[in-house]
Amino acid sequence: MKVINRYLALLFILNVSLLTQINIMGSYPLQVGNVFVFLKSNYNSSPPSNDSSYLRCIITNDTVISSKRYFRFNIFPLSNPNVLLRFDSLSGRLLDYDTTLNCSNYIHERLFDSVWAAISNVVRYCNNYKNYCRDTTPVILFGQSNYSRNLHWSVSGPMGFVAYDGRIYAKGFGLIFQETGSRSISGTQFTRYSLKGCLINGQLYGDTVNYLVGLIQTNSIIPNQFKLYSNYPNPFNPITHIPFDIPERTFVLLEIYNVTGQKIETLFNGNLDAGSYEFKWKAVTNCSGIYFYRLTTKEFMQTQKAILIK
């Protein structure tokens, strides 16, 4: 009888522990219309380079596949464009849909992460990589203390080589930080994503300036050519979107000129990876009139016309 009582007590403790994990981290904020804006930073010590841009991840729609509900992101850090994600509310696992995969326990799915992982838990992925939860210390996010999960993996090689990946999740916000990189005796390189602002269930959090204006990457598919598109809306007052394509990593200059040819503003001046981008220009202090925006790279230059009507 004492053995049975101890066994039942152990089961009770384990169930309470599991419920605590569930209550602490909650669900992943998957809802159509939610937006997550990340600051993407690239760093390389050799050859030296350091640049950044904004990545706006939008949940565009949802769909049901095999009785499971997935949410489509236009783009997501270190994922394929139009990735389909779902959150398993029984296990706390975040999974993406992939018809090319047939992992054990998953059919056409890939384990993205285990958001409910407890300290020292090991998360095993289909490709044999293993993450472990190394920290659950609360983080300060948008001015408030929040529960978090820090998942990390690394592999070592000769000559001091280390490759690593780290992700941090926060209650109510999902992924808030990711860094993937490597370091060795020859140098260090990494790509880092930091959540700067988001729109969740109609509530705006964080850096509203960079949410409303600034450069964002809309698609990571490599375009075939340089192209500067017509802004929209046009005419506009006072905000308009300026989309453009970059087929290779290069230096990019985006400038605004008035009708007399005088440069009045530089919107962007730096290096960009290949992809599709959009700059949301907020012409609050500009007068009504015709403006020209010009995209310049080492191999390309194109100009388009925008009309501001106040």
Short mmCIF file of C-alpha atoms in Angstrom, two decimals:
data_model
loop_
_atom_site.label_atom_id
_atom_site.label_comp_id
_atom_site.label_asym_id
_atom_site.label_seq_id
_atom_site.Cartn_x
_atom_site.Cartn_y
_atom_site.Cartn_z
CA MET A 1 0.00 0.00 0.00
CA LYS A 2 2.86 2.39 0.82
CA VAL A 3 4.41 1.69 -2.59
CA ILE A 4 1.11 2.43 -4.34
CA ASN A 5 0.67 5.65 -2.39
CA ARG A 6 4.17 6.77 -3.29
CA TYR A 7 3.51 5.95 -6.94
CA LEU A 8 0.27 7.94 -6.92
CA ALA A 9 2.02 10.83 -5.22
CA LEU A 10 4.72 10.78 -7.89
CA LEU A 11 2.10 10.81 -10.65
CA PHE A 12 0.39 13.75 -8.97
CA ILE A 13 3.66 15.70 -8.78
CA LEU A 14 4.43 14.98 -12.45
CA ASN A 15 0.94 16.10 -13.52
CA VAL A 16 1.22 19.29 -11.48
CA SER A 17 4.65 19.94 -13.02
CA LEU A 18 3.24 19.47 -16.53
CA LEU A 19 0.27 21.74 -15.85
CA THR A 20 2.66 24.35 -14.47
CA GLN A 21 4.64 24.29 -17.73
CA ILE A 22 1.41 24.66 -19.71
CA ASN A 23 0.10 27.51 -17.55
CA ILE A 24 3.42 29.38 -17.64
CA MET A 25 4.06 29.44 -21.41
CA GLY A 26 0.50 29.19 -22.69
CA SER A 27 -0.29 28.87 -26.39
CA TYR A 28 1.54 30.23 -29.42
CA PRO A 29 -0.07 33.45 -30.79
CA LEU A 30 -1.31 32.04 -34.10
CA GLN A 31 -4.16 34.09 -35.57
CA VAL A 32 -4.75 35.44 -39.07
CA GLY A 33 -3.67 39.08 -39.22
CA ASN A 34 -1.01 38.86 -36.51
CA VAL A 35 2.24 40.58 -37.48
CA PHE A 36 5.74 40.12 -36.04
CA VAL A 37 8.51 42.58 -36.97
CA PHE A 38 12.09 41.35 -36.46
CA LEU A 39 15.33 43.27 -36.79
CA LYS A 40 17.55 41.03 -38.92
CA SER A 41 21.29 41.59 -38.36
CA ASN A 42 24.12 40.00 -40.35
CA TYR A 43 27.68 40.06 -39.08
CA ASN A 44 30.92 38.71 -40.53
CA SER A 45 34.36 39.43 -39.10
CA SER A 46 36.26 38.27 -42.19
CA PRO A 47 35.74 39.88 -44.62
CA PRO A 48 34.26 42.59 -42.37
CA SER A 49 30.56 43.27 -42.95
CA ASN A 50 27.69 44.34 -40.75
CA ASP A 51 24.20 45.26 -41.94
CA SER A 52 20.60 45.04 -40.85
CA SER A 53 17.04 45.22 -42.16
CA TYR A 54 13.52 44.60 -40.92
CA LEU A 55 11.64 41.36 -41.51
CA ARG A 56 7.85 41.58 -41.27
CA CYS A 57 6.22 38.20 -40.67
CA ILE A 58 2.49 38.20 -41.37
CA ILE A 59 -0.01 35.40 -40.76
CA THR A 60 -1.88 35.70 -44.06
CA ASN A 61 -4.38 32.85 -43.78
CA ASP A 62 -5.11 29.48 -42.20
CA THR A 63 -5.94 26.09 -43.65
CA VAL A 64 -6.96 22.63 -42.43
CA ILE A 65 -4.90 19.63 -43.57
CA SER A 66 -5.64 16.13 -42.27
CA SER A 67 -7.89 17.62 -39.57
CA LYS A 68 -5.06 19.86 -38.34
CA ARG A 69 -5.21 23.64 -38.51
CA TYR A 70 -2.13 25.42 -39.89
CA PHE A 71 -1.35 29.13 -40.15
CA ARG A 72 0.55 30.50 -43.12
CA PHE A 73 3.36 33.03 -42.61
CA ASN A 74 4.53 35.04 -45.63
CA ILE A 75 8.03 34.65 -44.18
CA PHE A 76 9.52 33.45 -40.90
CA PRO A 77 13.08 33.59 -39.52
CA LEU A 78 15.29 30.92 -41.17
CA SER A 79 12.29 29.19 -42.76
CA ASN A 80 10.96 28.76 -46.27
CA PRO A 81 8.55 31.44 -47.56
CA ASN A 82 4.85 30.74 -46.95
CA VAL A 83 5.65 28.30 -44.16
CA LEU A 84 2.66 26.58 -42.53
CA LEU A 85 2.87 26.37 -38.72
CA ARG A 86 0.63 24.84 -36.11
CA PHE A 87 0.78 24.62 -32.33
CA ASP A 88 -0.06 21.35 -30.59
CA SER A 89 -1.89 22.42 -27.44
CA LEU A 90 -1.46 18.96 -25.87
CA SER A 91 2.33 18.78 -26.13
CA GLY A 92 3.41 22.40 -26.52
CA ARG A 93 5.15 21.60 -29.80
CA LEU A 94 5.41 24.04 -32.71
CA LEU A 95 5.38 22.16 -36.02
CA ASP A 96 5.53 23.09 -39.69
CA TYR A 97 3.94 21.25 -42.61
CA ASP A 98 6.28 19.67 -45.17
CA THR A 99 5.13 16.98 -47.61
CA THR A 100 8.73 15.85 -48.17
CA LEU A 101 9.13 14.69 -44.57
CA ASN A 102 8.09 11.44 -42.92
CA CYS A 103 9.74 11.54 -39.52
CA SER A 104 8.88 9.05 -36.82
CA ASN A 105 5.75 10.18 -34.93
CA TYR A 106 5.13 12.90 -37.54
CA ILE A 107 3.62 12.55 -41.01
CA HIS A 108 4.49 15.42 -43.36
CA GLU A 109 5.50 17.55 -40.39
CA ARG A 110 8.71 18.86 -38.88
CA LEU A 111 9.21 19.64 -35.22
CA PHE A 112 10.10 23.33 -35.15
CA ASP A 113 10.50 23.56 -31.39
CA SER A 114 9.07 22.44 -28.06
CA VAL A 115 7.85 25.69 -26.55
CA TRP A 116 6.93 24.06 -23.23
CA ALA A 117 10.39 22.52 -22.69
CA ALA A 118 11.57 22.62 -19.08
CA ILE A 119 15.11 23.34 -17.97
CA SER A 120 17.59 20.70 -19.26
CA ASN A 121 14.92 19.02 -21.44
CA VAL A 122 16.28 17.70 -24.75
CA VAL A 123 14.33 18.37 -27.97
CA ARG A 124 15.09 15.89 -30.75
CA TYR A 125 14.51 16.90 -34.37
CA CYS A 126 13.95 14.85 -37.51
CA ASN A 127 17.44 15.65 -38.84
CA ASN A 128 19.03 14.19 -35.68
CA TYR A 129 19.90 17.60 -34.27
CA LYS A 130 19.13 18.03 -30.59
CA ASN A 131 18.24 21.25 -28.79
CA TYR A 132 18.19 21.56 -25.06
CA CYS A 133 16.44 24.07 -22.86
CA ARG A 134 19.25 25.82 -21.02
CA ASP A 135 17.45 28.75 -19.43
CA THR A 136 13.94 29.67 -18.25
CA THR A 137 14.83 32.99 -16.65
CA PRO A 138 12.11 35.64 -17.16
CA VAL A 139 12.95 38.27 -19.78
CA ILE A 140 12.01 41.94 -20.03
CA LEU A 141 9.92 42.30 -23.18
CA PHE A 142 8.27 45.59 -24.18
CA GLY A 143 8.79 46.90 -20.65
CA GLN A 144 7.26 43.91 -18.86
CA SER A 145 8.73 40.80 -17.23
CA ASN A 146 7.75 37.68 -19.15
CA TYR A 147 8.27 33.92 -18.87
CA SER A 148 10.68 32.52 -21.46
CA ARG A 149 12.31 29.39 -22.85
CA ASN A 150 15.88 29.49 -24.21
CA LEU A 151 16.67 26.57 -26.56
CA HIS A 152 20.19 26.00 -27.85
CA TRP A 153 22.34 23.57 -29.81
CA SER A 154 25.96 23.62 -30.93
CA VAL A 155 28.45 21.34 -32.68
CA SER A 156 32.24 21.54 -32.58
CA GLY A 157 34.85 20.74 -35.19
CA PRO A 158 38.60 20.98 -35.77
CA MET A 159 40.59 24.21 -35.50
CA GLY A 160 38.25 25.61 -32.88
CA PHE A 161 35.20 25.57 -35.19
CA VAL A 162 31.80 25.86 -33.48
CA ALA A 163 28.40 26.12 -35.19
CA TYR A 164 25.40 27.05 -33.07
CA ASP A 165 21.74 28.02 -33.04
CA GLY A 166 19.79 29.62 -30.22
CA ARG A 167 16.12 30.57 -29.91
CA ILE A 168 14.16 32.31 -27.19
CA TYR A 169 10.37 32.09 -26.81
CA ALA A 170 8.24 34.28 -24.55
CA LYS A 171 4.75 33.73 -23.22
CA GLY A 172 2.10 35.31 -25.42
CA PHE A 173 4.60 36.39 -28.11
CA GLY A 174 6.22 33.21 -29.42
CA LEU A 175 9.67 33.54 -30.95
CA ILE A 176 11.39 36.73 -29.77
CA PHE A 177 15.05 36.01 -30.60
CA GLN A 178 17.08 33.71 -32.83
CA GLU A 179 20.78 33.62 -33.62
CA THR A 180 22.51 31.18 -35.96
CA GLY A 181 26.21 31.36 -36.65
CA SER A 182 29.68 29.93 -36.37
CA ARG A 183 33.06 30.90 -35.01
CA SER A 184 36.58 29.61 -35.52
CA ILE A 185 40.17 30.84 -35.55
CA SER A 186 39.44 32.49 -38.91
CA GLY A 187 36.57 34.62 -37.65
CA THR A 188 32.96 34.87 -36.55
CA GLN A 189 29.72 35.16 -38.50
CA PHE A 190 26.07 35.12 -37.49
CA THR A 191 22.54 36.05 -38.49
CA ARG A 192 20.39 37.38 -35.67
CA TYR A 193 16.64 38.06 -35.46
CA SER A 194 15.28 40.22 -32.62
CA LEU A 195 11.57 40.93 -32.18
CA LYS A 196 11.11 44.72 -32.23
CA GLY A 197 7.35 45.01 -32.45
CA CYS A 198 4.22 43.03 -33.16
CA LEU A 199 0.49 43.18 -33.69
CA ILE A 200 -1.21 40.33 -31.80
CA ASN A 201 -4.98 39.96 -31.76
CA GLY A 202 -5.35 43.65 -32.58
CA GLN A 203 -2.96 44.80 -29.82
CA LEU A 204 0.21 46.65 -30.86
CA TYR A 205 3.42 46.05 -28.89
CA GLY A 206 6.95 47.36 -29.05
CA ASP A 207 8.63 49.66 -31.53
CA THR A 208 5.66 51.22 -33.31
CA VAL A 209 7.91 53.52 -35.36
CA ASN A 210 9.61 50.61 -37.11
CA TYR A 211 6.26 48.88 -37.43
CA LEU A 212 4.78 51.83 -39.30
CA VAL A 213 7.80 52.98 -41.29
CA GLY A 214 11.14 51.54 -42.36
CA LEU A 215 12.63 48.80 -44.47
CA ILE A 216 11.24 45.26 -44.25
CA GLN A 217 11.95 42.06 -46.17
CA THR A 218 8.72 40.74 -47.68
CA ASN A 219 10.09 37.59 -49.33
CA SER A 220 13.39 35.71 -49.21
CA ILE A 221 12.93 34.01 -52.61
CA ILE A 222 15.77 35.23 -54.82
CA PRO A 223 14.37 37.43 -57.66
CA ASN A 224 15.62 37.09 -61.24
CA GLN A 225 16.52 40.76 -61.66
CA PHE A 226 16.76 44.18 -60.05
CA LYS A 227 13.42 45.95 -60.13
CA LEU A 228 11.85 49.05 -58.60
CA TYR A 229 8.06 48.83 -58.52
CA SER A 230 5.42 51.54 -58.52
CA ASN A 231 4.59 52.74 -55.05
CA TYR A 232 1.19 52.08 -53.55
CA PRO A 233 -1.08 53.79 -52.92
CA ASN A 234 -0.36 56.50 -55.47
CA PRO A 235 -1.47 59.28 -54.95
CA PHE A 236 -0.91 58.91 -51.19
CA ASN A 237 -1.29 60.81 -47.91
CA PRO A 238 1.01 60.60 -46.01
CA ILE A 239 2.20 56.94 -46.14
CA THR A 240 3.13 54.94 -49.23
CA HIS A 241 4.92 51.63 -49.86
CA ILE A 242 7.96 51.38 -52.16
CA PRO A 243 8.65 47.76 -53.19
CA PHE A 244 11.83 46.56 -54.92
CA ASP A 245 13.71 43.36 -55.79
CA ILE A 246 17.40 42.60 -55.22
CA PRO A 247 18.72 39.43 -56.99
CA GLU A 248 22.09 39.37 -55.15
CA ARG A 249 23.72 40.73 -52.05
CA THR A 250 24.80 44.27 -52.86
CA PHE A 251 24.99 47.88 -51.73
CA VAL A 252 21.60 49.62 -52.05
CA LEU A 253 20.72 53.32 -52.04
CA LEU A 254 17.09 54.47 -51.94
CA GLU A 255 16.54 58.24 -52.19
CA ILE A 256 13.71 60.77 -52.56
CA TYR A 257 13.93 63.79 -54.91
CA ASN A 258 11.55 66.70 -55.46
CA VAL A 259 10.32 67.90 -58.84
CA THR A 260 13.35 70.19 -59.30
CA GLY A 261 15.75 67.27 -58.90
CA GLN A 262 16.87 68.19 -55.39
CA LYS A 263 17.48 65.25 -53.06
CA ILE A 264 15.32 65.71 -49.96
CA GLU A 265 15.70 62.39 -48.13
CA THR A 266 17.74 59.18 -48.07
CA LEU A 267 15.49 56.27 -47.10
CA PHE A 268 18.14 53.54 -47.09
CA ASN A 269 21.89 53.40 -47.50
CA GLY A 270 23.54 50.01 -46.90
CA ASN A 271 23.99 46.36 -47.91
CA LEU A 272 21.07 44.00 -48.49
CA ASP A 273 20.82 40.26 -49.07
CA ALA A 274 19.00 38.95 -52.14
CA GLY A 275 15.22 39.13 -51.73
CA SER A 276 12.13 41.30 -52.07
CA TYR A 277 11.88 44.39 -49.91
CA GLU A 278 9.50 47.20 -49.15
CA PHE A 279 10.06 50.63 -47.66
CA LYS A 280 7.12 52.33 -46.00
CA TRP A 281 7.74 56.04 -46.52
CA LYS A 282 5.94 58.36 -44.12
CA ALA A 283 5.95 61.83 -45.72
CA VAL A 284 4.40 63.67 -42.78
CA THR A 285 6.58 66.78 -43.07
CA ASN A 286 6.55 66.97 -46.88
CA CYS A 287 4.32 69.28 -48.91
CA SER A 288 1.87 68.14 -51.55
CA GLY A 289 3.46 67.61 -54.93
CA ILE A 290 5.31 65.25 -57.25
CA TYR A 291 8.28 63.30 -55.89
CA PHE A 292 10.69 60.86 -57.46
CA TYR A 293 12.22 57.90 -55.66
CA ARG A 294 15.39 56.32 -57.02
CA LEU A 295 16.91 52.90 -56.38
CA THR A 296 20.66 52.72 -57.04
CA THR A 297 23.09 49.78 -56.82
CA LYS A 298 26.49 49.11 -58.37
CA GLU A 299 24.81 47.64 -61.46
CA PHE A 300 21.36 49.21 -61.56
CA MET A 301 19.46 52.48 -61.28
CA GLN A 302 15.74 53.10 -61.70
CA THR A 303 13.40 55.97 -60.83
CA GLN A 304 9.65 56.06 -60.23
CA LYS A 305 7.17 58.88 -59.59
CA ALA A 306 5.03 59.36 -56.49
CA ILE A 307 2.29 61.93 -55.92
CA LEU A 308 1.61 63.29 -52.44
CA ILE A 309 -1.80 64.94 -51.97
CA LYS A 310 -2.66 66.44 -48.58
#
